[in-house]
Amino acid sequence: MIKIATIASVVLLAGCATNFDLGKVHAQPGRNADQQQLDILTCKDQATLAAQGNGQQAKEFLLGLTVVGYPAAIKSDRDKQRFVFGKCMESRGYSVTPTT
């Protein structure tokens, strides 16, 4: 019974770090909604890949070994994704307001 509760709590905690705001993208003149959505999805993919790099994963693993380090690892991952997403969108001509 304890194993089931432990597995359930791990699954719930793992889901906490997946949905967060990368930034507010401001529409650009001359781009339709489909183009903007494609650019957003492409940049989200780049941000996810950057956060899954070997160096980032090693840092998060080491931080995650402590109770205090786990939130820092999550914040580091989100900051990395927001940075990469913002740079990607800016390179495509959009302006992005970062979230705090």
PDB file of C-alpha atoms in Angstrom:
ATOM      1  CA  MET A   1       0.000   0.000   0.000  1.00  0.00           C
ATOM      2  CA  ILE A   2       2.868   2.372   0.785  1.00  0.00           C
ATOM      3  CA  LYS A   3       4.470   1.660  -2.589  1.00  0.00           C
ATOM      4  CA  ILE A   4       1.301   2.697  -4.406  1.00  0.00           C
ATOM      5  CA  ALA A   5       1.112   5.963  -2.450  1.00  0.00           C
ATOM      6  CA  THR A   6       4.776   6.674  -3.167  1.00  0.00           C
ATOM      7  CA  ILE A   7       4.366   6.019  -6.888  1.00  0.00           C
ATOM      8  CA  ALA A   8       1.247   8.197  -7.007  1.00  0.00           C
ATOM      9  CA  SER A   9       3.009  11.088  -5.276  1.00  0.00           C
ATOM     10  CA  VAL A  10       6.001  10.839  -7.640  1.00  0.00           C
ATOM     11  CA  VAL A  11       3.684  10.932 -10.658  1.00  0.00           C
ATOM     12  CA  LEU A  12       1.861  13.956  -9.259  1.00  0.00           C
ATOM     13  CA  LEU A  13       5.096  15.808  -8.522  1.00  0.00           C
ATOM     14  CA  ALA A  14       6.496  15.023 -11.941  1.00  0.00           C
ATOM     15  CA  GLY A  15       3.484  16.646 -13.537  1.00  0.00           C
ATOM     16  CA  CYS A  16       3.939  19.864 -11.565  1.00  0.00           C
ATOM     17  CA  ALA A  17       6.946  20.992 -13.556  1.00  0.00           C
ATOM     18  CA  THR A  18       5.536  20.512 -17.030  1.00  0.00           C
ATOM     19  CA  ASN A  19       2.970  23.294 -17.467  1.00  0.00           C
ATOM     20  CA  PHE A  20       4.232  26.831 -17.083  1.00  0.00           C
ATOM     21  CA  ASP A  21       4.216  30.038 -19.079  1.00  0.00           C
ATOM     22  CA  LEU A  22       7.239  30.690 -21.289  1.00  0.00           C
ATOM     23  CA  GLY A  23       6.299  34.291 -22.018  1.00  0.00           C
ATOM     24  CA  LYS A  24       3.682  36.427 -23.746  1.00  0.00           C
ATOM     25  CA  VAL A  25       4.200  36.582 -27.500  1.00  0.00           C
ATOM     26  CA  HIS A  26       3.016  39.752 -29.194  1.00  0.00           C
ATOM     27  CA  ALA A  27       1.568  39.366 -32.687  1.00  0.00           C
ATOM     28  CA  GLN A  28       3.533  40.754 -35.594  1.00  0.00           C
ATOM     29  CA  PRO A  29       1.969  42.515 -38.560  1.00  0.00           C
ATOM     30  CA  GLY A  30       2.063  40.468 -41.724  1.00  0.00           C
ATOM     31  CA  ARG A  31       1.917  37.115 -39.951  1.00  0.00           C
ATOM     32  CA  ASN A  32      -1.282  35.151 -39.765  1.00  0.00           C
ATOM     33  CA  ALA A  33      -2.356  33.072 -36.777  1.00  0.00           C
ATOM     34  CA  ASP A  34      -1.167  29.802 -38.328  1.00  0.00           C
ATOM     35  CA  GLN A  35       2.343  31.160 -38.922  1.00  0.00           C
ATOM     36  CA  GLN A  36       2.517  32.506 -35.388  1.00  0.00           C
ATOM     37  CA  GLN A  37       1.324  29.206 -33.908  1.00  0.00           C
ATOM     38  CA  LEU A  38       3.909  27.285 -35.929  1.00  0.00           C
ATOM     39  CA  ASP A  39       6.674  29.639 -34.761  1.00  0.00           C
ATOM     40  CA  ILE A  40       5.541  29.267 -31.131  1.00  0.00           C
ATOM     41  CA  LEU A  41       5.514  25.468 -31.350  1.00  0.00           C
ATOM     42  CA  THR A  42       8.934  25.410 -33.006  1.00  0.00           C
ATOM     43  CA  CYS A  43      10.432  27.651 -30.319  1.00  0.00           C
ATOM     44  CA  LYS A  44       8.788  25.649 -27.520  1.00  0.00           C
ATOM     45  CA  ASP A  45      10.405  22.537 -28.963  1.00  0.00           C
ATOM     46  CA  GLN A  46      13.802  24.245 -29.055  1.00  0.00           C
ATOM     47  CA  ALA A  47      13.356  25.371 -25.444  1.00  0.00           C
ATOM     48  CA  THR A  48      12.477  21.844 -24.331  1.00  0.00           C
ATOM     49  CA  LEU A  49      15.477  20.387 -26.140  1.00  0.00           C
ATOM     50  CA  ALA A  50      17.798  22.961 -24.572  1.00  0.00           C
ATOM     51  CA  ALA A  51      16.545  22.071 -21.106  1.00  0.00           C
ATOM     52  CA  GLN A  52      17.107  18.378 -21.789  1.00  0.00           C
ATOM     53  CA  GLY A  53      20.772  18.792 -22.706  1.00  0.00           C
ATOM     54  CA  ASN A  54      23.364  16.698 -20.886  1.00  0.00           C
ATOM     55  CA  GLY A  55      24.798  19.570 -18.851  1.00  0.00           C
ATOM     56  CA  GLN A  56      21.367  20.770 -17.743  1.00  0.00           C
ATOM     57  CA  GLN A  57      20.270  17.257 -16.772  1.00  0.00           C
ATOM     58  CA  ALA A  58      23.449  16.618 -14.778  1.00  0.00           C
ATOM     59  CA  LYS A  59      23.023  19.903 -12.881  1.00  0.00           C
ATOM     60  CA  GLU A  60      19.380  19.148 -12.115  1.00  0.00           C
ATOM     61  CA  PHE A  61      20.231  15.620 -10.989  1.00  0.00           C
ATOM     62  CA  LEU A  62      22.795  16.899  -8.520  1.00  0.00           C
ATOM     63  CA  LEU A  63      20.484  19.638  -7.255  1.00  0.00           C
ATOM     64  CA  GLY A  64      17.615  17.162  -7.006  1.00  0.00           C
ATOM     65  CA  LEU A  65      19.517  15.002  -4.550  1.00  0.00           C
ATOM     66  CA  THR A  66      18.589  17.427  -1.788  1.00  0.00           C
ATOM     67  CA  VAL A  67      15.236  18.679  -0.601  1.00  0.00           C
ATOM     68  CA  VAL A  68      16.395  22.272  -1.003  1.00  0.00           C
ATOM     69  CA  GLY A  69      17.960  21.624  -4.414  1.00  0.00           C
ATOM     70  CA  TYR A  70      14.833  20.231  -6.082  1.00  0.00           C
ATOM     71  CA  PRO A  71      12.993  23.585  -6.304  1.00  0.00           C
ATOM     72  CA  ALA A  72      16.215  25.222  -7.501  1.00  0.00           C
ATOM     73  CA  ALA A  73      16.536  22.577 -10.230  1.00  0.00           C
ATOM     74  CA  ILE A  74      12.954  23.189 -11.365  1.00  0.00           C
ATOM     75  CA  LYS A  75      13.518  26.959 -11.419  1.00  0.00           C
ATOM     76  CA  SER A  76      16.759  26.524 -13.363  1.00  0.00           C
ATOM     77  CA  ASP A  77      14.987  24.355 -15.937  1.00  0.00           C
ATOM     78  CA  ARG A  78      12.156  26.863 -16.362  1.00  0.00           C
ATOM     79  CA  ASP A  79      14.545  29.807 -16.614  1.00  0.00           C
ATOM     80  CA  LYS A  80      16.551  28.011 -19.307  1.00  0.00           C
ATOM     81  CA  GLN A  81      13.399  27.229 -21.298  1.00  0.00           C
ATOM     82  CA  ARG A  82      12.104  30.800 -20.998  1.00  0.00           C
ATOM     83  CA  PHE A  83      15.446  32.218 -22.136  1.00  0.00           C
ATOM     84  CA  VAL A  84      15.728  29.924 -25.168  1.00  0.00           C
ATOM     85  CA  PHE A  85      12.065  30.477 -26.088  1.00  0.00           C
ATOM     86  CA  GLY A  86      12.452  34.261 -25.899  1.00  0.00           C
ATOM     87  CA  LYS A  87      15.610  34.281 -28.026  1.00  0.00           C
ATOM     88  CA  CYS A  88      14.033  31.986 -30.595  1.00  0.00           C
ATOM     89  CA  MET A  89      10.886  34.094 -30.917  1.00  0.00           C
ATOM     90  CA  GLU A  90      12.903  37.320 -31.113  1.00  0.00           C
ATOM     91  CA  SER A  91      15.019  35.829 -33.891  1.00  0.00           C
ATOM     92  CA  ARG A  92      11.785  35.240 -35.823  1.00  0.00           C
ATOM     93  CA  GLY A  93      10.739  38.877 -35.422  1.00  0.00           C
ATOM     94  CA  TYR A  94       8.331  38.623 -32.482  1.00  0.00           C
ATOM     95  CA  SER A  95       8.546  40.506 -29.224  1.00  0.00           C
ATOM     96  CA  VAL A  96       8.161  38.478 -26.050  1.00  0.00           C
ATOM     97  CA  THR A  97       7.277  39.733 -22.601  1.00  0.00           C
ATOM     98  CA  PRO A  98       8.881  37.385 -20.085  1.00  0.00           C
ATOM     99  CA  THR A  99       6.936  36.072 -17.132  1.00  0.00           C
ATOM    100  CA  THR A 100       8.180  36.625 -13.612  1.00  0.00           C
TER     101      THR A 100
END
